[in-house]
Amino acid sequence: NDALNKWMRAARAISNITLECQFVITRLCAYIKPERPEVQDSVIAMRRMLVLALVLVHKHVMGDDNFEQELERGLIGKEEVDELNQNNVCVSGGEGRWFST
């Protein structure tokens, strides 16, 4: 069944991304010593982006576009949600050129 195969591939992709994010975050926390505040801020920002990437893939697969919980927890900002909710359309500029509007 094609629908089942698509679902299984999506579930496998999310599982693989989860494992890779966990791997990167553990290495990040283990090897980077955040003695300086700017280093600590960078580590926190990187961790947020990794987790957000995983959440966005999961939401895409599930067809979920509600970001209230993520906004409440500070995982995503209002500006980022606004950008995600923009409808972009590609149009031809002639001669094979495509532009996002």
GROMACS .gro file of C-alpha atoms in nm:
model
  101
    1ASN     CA    1   0.000   0.000   0.000
    2ASP     CA    2   0.151   0.330  -0.110
    3ALA     CA    3   0.004   0.532   0.178
    4LEU     CA    4   0.153   0.291   0.431
    5ASN     CA    5   0.494   0.306   0.260
    6LYS     CA    6   0.488   0.686   0.265
    7TRP     CA    7   0.397   0.684   0.633
    8MET     CA    8   0.674   0.433   0.711
    9ARG     CA    9   0.933   0.639   0.521
   10ALA     CA   10   0.823   0.954   0.702
   11ALA     CA   11   0.837   0.779   1.041
   12ARG     CA   12   1.185   0.647   0.959
   13ALA     CA   13   1.302   0.993   0.851
   14ILE     CA   14   1.177   1.151   1.173
   15SER     CA   15   1.343   0.876   1.376
   16ASN     CA   16   1.674   0.927   1.194
   17ILE     CA   17   1.659   1.305   1.237
   18THR     CA   18   1.582   1.258   1.607
   19LEU     CA   19   1.886   1.035   1.651
   20GLU     CA   20   2.113   1.276   1.466
   21CYS     CA   21   1.986   1.574   1.667
   22GLN     CA   22   2.044   1.385   1.991
   23PHE     CA   23   2.395   1.295   1.876
   24VAL     CA   24   2.483   1.654   1.785
   25ILE     CA   25   2.332   1.800   2.103
   26THR     CA   26   2.516   1.553   2.329
   27ARG     CA   27   2.846   1.628   2.153
   28LEU     CA   28   2.776   1.999   2.171
   29CYS     CA   29   2.711   1.983   2.545
   30ALA     CA   30   3.000   1.743   2.613
   31TYR     CA   31   3.280   1.915   2.424
   32ILE     CA   32   3.198   2.285   2.438
   33LYS     CA   33   3.271   2.439   2.775
   34PRO     CA   34   3.045   2.743   2.813
   35GLU     CA   35   3.265   2.950   3.046
   36ARG     CA   36   3.197   3.266   2.846
   37PRO     CA   37   2.840   3.397   2.819
   38GLU     CA   38   2.862   3.438   2.439
   39VAL     CA   39   2.960   3.071   2.402
   40GLN     CA   40   2.671   2.965   2.624
   41ASP     CA   41   2.430   3.179   2.419
   42SER     CA   42   2.557   3.020   2.096
   43VAL     CA   43   2.518   2.667   2.235
   44ILE     CA   44   2.162   2.741   2.347
   45ALA     CA   45   2.078   2.890   2.006
   46MET     CA   46   2.221   2.587   1.825
   47ARG     CA   47   2.027   2.347   2.048
   48ARG     CA   48   1.709   2.545   1.985
   49MET     CA   49   1.760   2.530   1.608
   50LEU     CA   50   1.823   2.155   1.612
   51VAL     CA   51   1.513   2.085   1.818
   52LEU     CA   52   1.309   2.329   1.608
   53ALA     CA   53   1.420   2.154   1.288
   54LEU     CA   54   1.298   1.823   1.425
   55VAL     CA   55   0.966   1.975   1.537
   56LEU     CA   56   0.913   2.138   1.196
   57VAL     CA   57   0.973   1.812   1.009
   58HIS     CA   58   0.735   1.632   1.243
   59LYS     CA   59   0.469   1.901   1.198
   60HIS     CA   60   0.511   1.890   0.820
   61VAL     CA   61   0.467   1.513   0.811
   62MET     CA   62   0.162   1.531   1.040
   63GLY     CA   63   0.010   1.826   0.852
   64ASP     CA   64   0.004   2.034   1.170
   65ASP     CA   65   0.042   2.411   1.142
   66ASN     CA   66  -0.039   2.510   1.501
   67PHE     CA   67   0.262   2.657   1.683
   68GLU     CA   68   0.098   2.770   2.007
   69GLN     CA   69   0.290   2.528   2.233
   70GLU     CA   70   0.620   2.609   2.067
   71LEU     CA   71   0.552   2.983   2.104
   72GLU     CA   72   0.462   2.942   2.473
   73ARG     CA   73   0.783   2.748   2.539
   74GLY     CA   74   1.005   2.990   2.348
   75LEU     CA   75   1.112   2.732   2.092
   76ILE     CA   76   0.996   2.950   1.805
   77GLY     CA   77   0.943   3.323   1.777
   78LYS     CA   78   0.636   3.504   1.644
   79GLU     CA   79   0.837   3.635   1.347
   80GLU     CA   80   0.945   3.281   1.258
   81VAL     CA   81   0.585   3.157   1.270
   82ASP     CA   82   0.480   3.445   1.046
   83GLU     CA   83   0.751   3.349   0.795
   84LEU     CA   84   0.643   2.985   0.802
   85ASN     CA   85   0.281   3.081   0.738
   86GLN     CA   86   0.359   3.291   0.430
   87ASN     CA   87   0.235   3.138   0.108
   88ASN     CA   88   0.518   3.151  -0.143
   89VAL     CA   89   0.447   3.096  -0.509
   90CYS     CA   90   0.704   3.050  -0.784
   91VAL     CA   91   0.632   3.228  -1.109
   92SER     CA   92   0.816   3.218  -1.437
   93GLY     CA   93   1.007   3.526  -1.542
   94GLY     CA   94   1.042   3.393  -1.893
   95GLU     CA   95   1.330   3.202  -2.048
   96GLY     CA   96   1.331   2.943  -1.771
   97ARG     CA   97   1.385   3.188  -1.486
   98TRP     CA   98   1.179   3.133  -1.172
   99PHE     CA   99   1.117   3.382  -0.895
  100SER     CA  100   0.961   3.337  -0.553
  101THR     CA  101   0.691   3.590  -0.470
   0.00000   0.00000   0.00000
